[in-house]
Coordinates of C-alpha atoms and ligand atoms in Angstrom, one line a residue:
M1 CA 175.1 222.4 -69.7
P2 CA 177.3 222.7 -72.9
L3 CA 177.2 226.1 -74.5
P4 CA 175.7 226.2 -78.0
T5 CA 178.4 226.3 -80.7
S6 CA 177.8 229.9 -81.6
R7 CA 178.2 230.9 -78.0
R8 CA 181.4 228.9 -77.6
R9 CA 182.8 230.4 -80.8
F10 CA 182.0 233.9 -79.6
L11 CA 183.8 233.3 -76.3
Q12 CA 186.8 231.9 -78.2
L13 CA 186.9 235.0 -80.4
A14 CA 186.4 237.3 -77.5
G15 CA 189.1 235.5 -75.4
G16 CA 189.8 237.5 -72.3
S17 CA 190.2 240.7 -74.1
L18 CA 186.7 242.0 -73.8
A19 CA 185.8 243.7 -70.6
L20 CA 183.3 241.2 -69.5
A21 CA 183.6 241.5 -65.7
G22 CA 180.3 242.1 -64.2
S23 CA 178.5 240.8 -67.3
P24 CA 176.8 237.4 -67.2
L25 CA 179.5 236.2 -69.6
G26 CA 182.3 237.3 -67.3
A27 CA 182.3 234.1 -65.2
V28 CA 183.0 231.9 -68.2
A29 CA 185.3 234.1 -70.3
S30 CA 188.7 232.4 -70.6
K31 CA 192.2 233.6 -71.2
P32 CA 193.1 234.5 -74.7
R33 CA 194.0 231.5 -76.7
P34 CA 197.0 231.5 -79.0
L35 CA 196.1 231.6 -82.7
A36 CA 196.3 228.1 -84.1
A37 CA 198.8 229.1 -86.7
F38 CA 201.4 230.4 -84.2
P39 CA 203.4 227.5 -82.8
T40 CA 203.2 227.3 -79.0
S41 CA 206.3 226.6 -76.9
N42 CA 205.5 222.9 -76.9
D43 CA 205.3 222.5 -80.7
P44 CA 208.6 222.1 -82.6
A45 CA 208.3 225.0 -85.1
P46 CA 208.4 223.6 -88.6
I47 CA 210.7 225.1 -91.2
L48 CA 208.5 226.8 -93.7
L49 CA 209.8 226.8 -97.2
N50 CA 206.4 226.5 -98.9
F51 CA 204.8 229.9 -99.7
N52 CA 207.7 232.0 -101.1
E53 CA 207.6 234.2 -98.1
C54 CA 210.6 236.2 -97.0
P55 CA 212.1 234.5 -93.9
Y56 CA 213.5 237.9 -92.6
G57 CA 210.0 239.6 -92.4
P58 CA 209.7 243.3 -92.7
S59 CA 213.0 245.2 -92.3
P60 CA 213.7 246.5 -88.7
A61 CA 212.8 250.1 -89.9
A62 CA 209.6 248.8 -91.5
Q63 CA 208.6 247.0 -88.3
Q64 CA 209.3 250.2 -86.3
A65 CA 207.3 252.3 -88.7
A66 CA 204.3 249.9 -88.6
R67 CA 204.3 249.9 -84.8
D68 CA 204.5 253.6 -84.7
S69 CA 201.6 253.9 -87.1
V70 CA 199.1 251.8 -85.1
A71 CA 197.9 254.7 -82.9
A72 CA 197.1 256.7 -86.0
S73 CA 195.2 253.8 -87.6
G74 CA 191.8 255.0 -86.5
R75 CA 191.8 257.1 -89.7
Y76 CA 192.2 256.0 -93.3
Q77 CA 195.4 258.1 -93.7
F78 CA 194.8 258.8 -97.4
A79 CA 197.6 261.3 -97.4
L80 CA 200.1 258.6 -96.4
A81 CA 198.9 256.4 -99.2
G82 CA 199.5 259.3 -101.6
E83 CA 203.0 259.8 -100.2
L84 CA 203.7 256.1 -100.7
R85 CA 202.4 256.1 -104.2
D86 CA 204.5 259.2 -105.1
T87 CA 207.6 257.7 -103.5
F88 CA 207.1 254.4 -105.4
A89 CA 206.6 256.2 -108.7
H90 CA 209.6 258.4 -108.1
G91 CA 211.8 255.3 -107.5
E92 CA 210.5 253.7 -110.7
R93 CA 210.8 256.9 -112.6
I94 CA 207.2 256.7 -113.7
D95 CA 204.3 259.1 -113.5
P96 CA 202.3 258.7 -110.2
A97 CA 199.2 258.8 -112.3
L98 CA 200.1 255.3 -113.5
V99 CA 200.3 253.8 -110.0
R100 CA 197.6 252.5 -107.8
L101 CA 198.1 250.8 -104.4
Y102 CA 196.2 247.7 -103.3
P103 CA 196.2 245.6 -100.1
G104 CA 198.4 243.0 -101.9
S105 CA 198.9 242.3 -105.6
S106 CA 196.4 239.5 -105.4
E107 CA 193.7 242.2 -105.5
P108 CA 194.5 243.7 -109.0
L109 CA 195.3 240.2 -110.2
N110 CA 191.8 239.0 -109.2
R111 CA 190.3 242.2 -110.7
A112 CA 192.0 241.6 -114.0
A113 CA 190.5 238.2 -114.2
L114 CA 187.0 239.5 -113.4
L115 CA 187.3 242.4 -115.9
W116 CA 189.2 240.9 -118.8
T117 CA 188.4 237.2 -119.0
G118 CA 185.1 235.5 -119.6
P119 CA 183.3 233.3 -122.1
E120 CA 184.3 235.6 -124.9
A121 CA 187.7 236.5 -123.6
A122 CA 190.3 233.7 -123.2
L123 CA 193.4 233.7 -121.0
V124 CA 196.8 232.6 -122.3
T125 CA 199.1 231.7 -119.5
A126 CA 202.2 229.6 -118.9
D127 CA 202.6 226.1 -117.6
P128 CA 203.8 225.9 -114.9
T129 CA 203.1 229.3 -113.4
F130 CA 201.2 231.1 -110.6
E131 CA 197.8 229.6 -111.0
T132 CA 195.3 232.1 -109.4
L133 CA 194.6 233.9 -112.6
G134 CA 194.0 230.7 -114.6
E135 CA 191.7 229.4 -111.9
M136 CA 189.7 232.6 -111.7
A137 CA 189.4 232.9 -115.5
A138 CA 188.2 229.3 -115.7
A139 CA 185.6 229.9 -113.0
R140 CA 184.4 232.8 -115.2
G141 CA 183.9 230.5 -118.1
A142 CA 187.0 231.7 -120.0
A143 CA 189.0 229.3 -122.1
V144 CA 192.4 229.0 -120.4
H145 CA 195.4 228.1 -122.7
R146 CA 198.4 226.9 -120.8
I147 CA 201.6 227.1 -122.8
A148 CA 204.6 225.1 -121.7
L149 CA 207.6 227.0 -120.6
R150 CA 210.6 226.7 -122.9
E151 CA 213.4 224.3 -121.9
D152 CA 215.3 227.2 -120.4
G153 CA 212.4 228.2 -118.2
A154 CA 211.4 231.3 -120.2
H155 CA 207.9 231.9 -121.3
D156 CA 207.4 230.7 -124.9
V157 CA 206.2 234.1 -126.1
R158 CA 205.8 233.0 -129.7
A159 CA 203.6 230.0 -128.8
M160 CA 201.6 232.3 -126.4
V161 CA 201.0 234.9 -129.2
E162 CA 199.9 232.1 -131.6
A163 CA 197.5 230.8 -128.9
A164 CA 196.1 234.3 -128.3
A165 CA 195.6 234.8 -132.0
R166 CA 193.4 231.7 -132.3
Q167 CA 190.4 233.2 -130.5
P168 CA 189.3 236.5 -128.8
T169 CA 191.8 236.7 -125.9
G170 CA 191.3 239.1 -123.1
L171 CA 194.6 238.6 -121.3
I172 CA 198.1 237.1 -121.6
Y173 CA 199.7 236.5 -118.2
V174 CA 203.4 236.6 -117.8
C175 CA 205.1 236.1 -114.4
N176 CA 208.7 237.3 -114.5
P177 CA 210.6 235.8 -112.7
N178 CA 208.2 233.0 -112.9
N179 CA 206.6 231.3 -109.9
P180 CA 207.2 228.4 -109.3
T181 CA 210.5 228.1 -111.3
G182 CA 212.1 231.5 -110.6
S183 CA 213.1 231.4 -114.2
I184 CA 213.5 234.5 -116.4
T185 CA 211.9 235.6 -119.6
P186 CA 214.4 237.9 -121.3
R187 CA 213.3 241.5 -122.0
A188 CA 213.7 241.1 -125.7
D189 CA 211.0 238.3 -125.6
L190 CA 208.7 240.5 -123.6
E191 CA 209.1 243.3 -126.0
W192 CA 208.4 240.9 -128.9
L193 CA 205.3 239.7 -127.1
L194 CA 204.0 243.3 -126.7
E195 CA 204.7 244.1 -130.4
N196 CA 203.2 240.9 -131.8
K197 CA 200.2 240.0 -129.7
P198 CA 196.6 240.7 -130.9
A199 CA 195.9 244.4 -130.5
A200 CA 192.9 243.9 -128.3
T201 CA 194.6 241.6 -125.9
R202 CA 196.1 243.0 -122.7
V203 CA 199.3 241.8 -121.1
L204 CA 199.4 241.3 -117.3
L205 CA 203.0 241.2 -116.3
D206 CA 203.5 240.0 -112.8
E207 CA 206.8 241.2 -111.3
A208 CA 206.2 239.9 -107.8
Y209 CA 209.7 238.5 -107.6
L210 CA 211.5 241.0 -109.8
Q211 CA 213.5 242.6 -106.9
Y212 CA 215.3 239.3 -106.3
S213 CA 216.5 239.3 -109.9
E214 CA 218.9 241.3 -112.0
Q215 CA 216.2 242.1 -114.5
A216 CA 214.9 245.6 -115.2
S217 CA 211.2 246.2 -114.7
L218 CA 208.9 246.9 -117.7
A219 CA 207.0 249.5 -115.7
G220 CA 208.6 252.2 -117.9
E221 CA 206.8 250.8 -120.9
V222 CA 203.3 251.3 -119.3
G223 CA 203.2 255.0 -120.1
K224 CA 203.8 254.3 -123.8
R225 CA 200.8 252.0 -124.5
D226 CA 197.3 251.2 -123.2
D227 CA 197.5 247.4 -123.0
L228 CA 200.1 246.6 -120.4
I229 CA 199.5 246.2 -116.7
V230 CA 202.5 245.5 -114.4
L231 CA 202.0 244.2 -110.9
R232 CA 204.4 244.5 -108.0
T233 CA 204.1 243.4 -104.3
F234 CA 205.7 244.2 -101.0
S235 CA 205.0 240.6 -99.9
K236 CA 208.2 239.0 -101.2
L237 CA 211.6 240.8 -100.9
Y238 CA 210.1 243.4 -98.5
G239 CA 208.8 240.6 -96.2
M240 CA 205.4 242.1 -95.8
A241 CA 203.1 239.2 -97.0
G242 CA 201.0 239.4 -93.8
L243 CA 200.8 243.2 -93.9
R244 CA 199.3 243.4 -97.4
L245 CA 200.5 245.9 -99.9
G246 CA 200.7 245.6 -103.7
V247 CA 200.9 247.9 -106.7
A248 CA 199.3 248.0 -110.1
I249 CA 201.1 250.1 -112.7
A250 CA 198.8 250.7 -115.7
P251 CA 197.6 253.4 -118.0
P252 CA 195.0 255.7 -116.4
G253 CA 192.2 254.1 -118.4
R254 CA 193.1 250.6 -117.2
L255 CA 193.5 251.8 -113.6
A256 CA 190.0 253.3 -113.9
E257 CA 188.6 250.0 -115.1
L258 CA 190.3 248.2 -112.2
A259 CA 188.7 250.8 -109.9
T260 CA 185.2 250.0 -111.2
L261 CA 185.3 246.9 -109.0
G262 CA 185.3 249.0 -105.9
D263 CA 187.5 250.8 -103.4
N264 CA 189.4 249.2 -100.6
P265 CA 191.5 251.5 -98.4
L266 CA 194.9 250.2 -97.3
P267 CA 196.0 249.0 -93.9
V268 CA 197.9 252.0 -92.3
P269 CA 200.7 249.8 -90.8
A270 CA 201.3 248.4 -94.3
L271 CA 201.6 252.0 -95.7
A272 CA 204.0 253.0 -93.0
A273 CA 206.1 249.8 -93.4
G274 CA 206.0 250.1 -97.1
L275 CA 207.3 253.7 -97.0
A276 CA 210.1 252.8 -94.6
S277 CA 211.1 249.9 -97.0
L278 CA 211.2 252.2 -100.0
R279 CA 213.3 254.7 -98.2
D280 CA 215.9 252.2 -97.1
P281 CA 218.7 252.6 -99.7
L282 CA 220.3 249.2 -99.1
L283 CA 217.5 246.8 -98.4
V284 CA 216.8 245.5 -101.9
A285 CA 220.5 245.0 -102.7
Q286 CA 221.2 243.3 -99.4
R287 CA 218.3 240.9 -99.5
R288 CA 218.8 240.2 -103.2
L289 CA 222.4 239.2 -102.5
Q290 CA 221.6 237.2 -99.4
N291 CA 218.8 235.3 -101.2
A292 CA 221.0 234.6 -104.2
Q293 CA 223.8 233.2 -102.1
V294 CA 221.6 230.9 -100.1
R295 CA 219.6 229.9 -103.3
Q296 CA 222.7 229.1 -105.3
A297 CA 224.4 227.1 -102.5
T298 CA 221.2 225.0 -102.1
I299 CA 220.9 224.4 -105.9
A300 CA 224.5 223.5 -106.1
W301 CA 224.2 221.1 -103.1
L302 CA 221.2 219.4 -104.7
G303 CA 223.0 219.3 -108.1
K304 CA 226.0 217.4 -106.6
R305 CA 223.5 214.8 -105.5
G306 CA 222.0 214.4 -108.9
F307 CA 218.9 216.6 -108.4
A308 CA 218.7 219.2 -111.1
S309 CA 216.9 222.6 -110.9
L310 CA 216.1 225.2 -113.5
P311 CA 218.2 228.4 -113.1
S312 CA 216.3 230.7 -110.8
E313 CA 216.5 234.5 -110.1
A314 CA 213.8 234.4 -107.4
N315 CA 213.3 233.2 -103.8
C316 CA 212.1 229.9 -105.1
F317 CA 213.2 227.2 -107.5
M318 CA 212.0 223.9 -108.7
V319 CA 214.1 220.8 -108.3
D320 CA 213.6 217.5 -110.1
V321 CA 213.4 214.8 -107.3
G322 CA 213.1 211.9 -109.7
R323 CA 210.1 210.5 -107.9
D324 CA 206.6 211.4 -107.0
G325 CA 206.9 215.0 -105.7
A326 CA 203.8 214.8 -103.5
G327 CA 205.3 211.8 -101.6
L328 CA 208.6 213.7 -101.1
V329 CA 206.7 216.7 -99.8
A330 CA 204.9 214.5 -97.3
A331 CA 208.2 212.8 -96.2
M332 CA 209.9 216.2 -95.8
K333 CA 207.0 217.4 -93.7
A334 CA 207.4 214.4 -91.4
Q335 CA 210.9 215.7 -90.8
G336 CA 209.7 219.1 -89.9
V337 CA 210.5 220.9 -93.2
V338 CA 207.5 222.1 -95.1
I339 CA 208.3 222.6 -98.8
G340 CA 206.2 223.7 -101.7
R341 CA 204.4 221.4 -104.1
S342 CA 204.5 220.0 -107.5
W343 CA 202.5 221.3 -110.5
P344 CA 200.4 218.8 -112.5
V345 CA 202.6 219.3 -115.6
W346 CA 205.8 218.3 -113.6
P347 CA 204.8 215.7 -111.0
Q348 CA 208.4 214.9 -110.2
R349 CA 209.5 218.4 -109.5
V350 CA 208.8 220.3 -106.3
R351 CA 209.1 224.0 -105.5
I352 CA 211.4 225.0 -102.7
T353 CA 211.3 228.5 -101.1
V354 CA 214.7 229.9 -100.2
G355 CA 214.9 230.4 -96.5
T356 CA 217.7 231.5 -94.2
D357 CA 221.0 229.7 -94.0
Q358 CA 219.8 227.9 -91.0
D359 CA 216.5 226.9 -92.7
M360 CA 218.4 225.5 -95.6
A361 CA 220.7 223.5 -93.3
A362 CA 217.6 221.9 -91.9
F363 CA 216.3 221.4 -95.4
R364 CA 219.5 219.6 -96.4
E365 CA 219.5 217.4 -93.4
A366 CA 215.8 216.4 -94.0
F367 CA 216.4 216.0 -97.7
S368 CA 219.3 213.7 -97.1
K369 CA 217.3 211.5 -94.8
V370 CA 214.3 211.4 -97.1
T371 CA 216.3 210.6 -100.2
G372 CA 218.9 208.5 -98.5
G373 CA 221.7 210.7 -100.1
Ligands
PLP1 N1 201.8 237.0 -107.9 C1 202.6 236.0 -107.7 C2 203.5 235.4 -108.8 C3 202.7 235.4 -106.5 O1 203.6 234.3 -106.3 C4 201.9 235.9 -105.4 C5 202.0 235.3 -104.1 O2 202.6 234.3 -103.8 C6 201.1 236.9 -105.7 C7 201.0 237.5 -107.0 C8 200.2 237.5 -104.7 O3 200.9 238.1 -103.7 P1 200.3 239.2 -102.7 O4 198.8 239.2 -102.9 O5 200.7 238.8 -101.4 O6 200.9 240.5 -103.2

């Protein structure tokens, strides 16, 4: 007799790991099944250049620290979180009271949308940019004003301020370097934005990709004003996307507002890996250089074949493929190389995540086949 769906599902979840021997379920419990997302030995592993992940993963020291921390993960380890916050603040030369850790930077980003956008509080954002905030703000009934990037890929801060001044605006979102372009908004423009925006509007500055660039953080400005929130993540250069660790840097009053949406303790292996990453004196410089070399070589290779990209200082860039981007993405996937997507504003450009040298060799081979070049 077939098992009811809920029972089958339970057995799949339990796999062979529950001690079922002797129980009525023991007879039918199967071996653990590999998670669907992990390629099995029979599947050719696709090259993943789609989510701006770091192809090197957590550093060896971070991996070791995470492994060593598992046995202690039965407790919340709040002291470890405090040590990580203090170490991060020290590295940024900011007051630890301005720093709050989250399981990923998505969490404070989502909270910012919930707190500071709504029917009476618009969002001003760029186009194209990371879309989560715009989607959440729209779902909350906020007007979302998408301002085209400048030709050079920078945020058009003057147009953004004009848009923010037209109605009550809760938030201006700036991603620097920008996702998906990897392009930079110069510091002078960001300072102009802070000085000229409406007084009641907050600025959410997302520095998820900052470590890949040569730009300085604006975290040092947070202590001087009450309307700037800077986000950082361990998901990108530190290669910890699946471990979940992010940082909000904000004035104490703003951190307290973010905290009104609830507490969420941090995964202990992420804390341990994060601390090991911060303590590695060479990691950022090494990975930044490695990423820049592979990125620039790929952009140059594409350029020689007539496919232009905006200058990028991140681990992604957008290339103009001169044809329907979605079609090219599908054709690349058929070749085993999964690249990012197009944004509605630029249907002929696609986002490419910078992988390893080997990944990019596979990318070039697939791209040549698909474009006939
Ligand atoms: N901000 C930007 C610009 C991103 O590209 C991403 C992820 O891709 C995030 C925030 C969220 O990252 P996480 O929640 O992994 O820190």
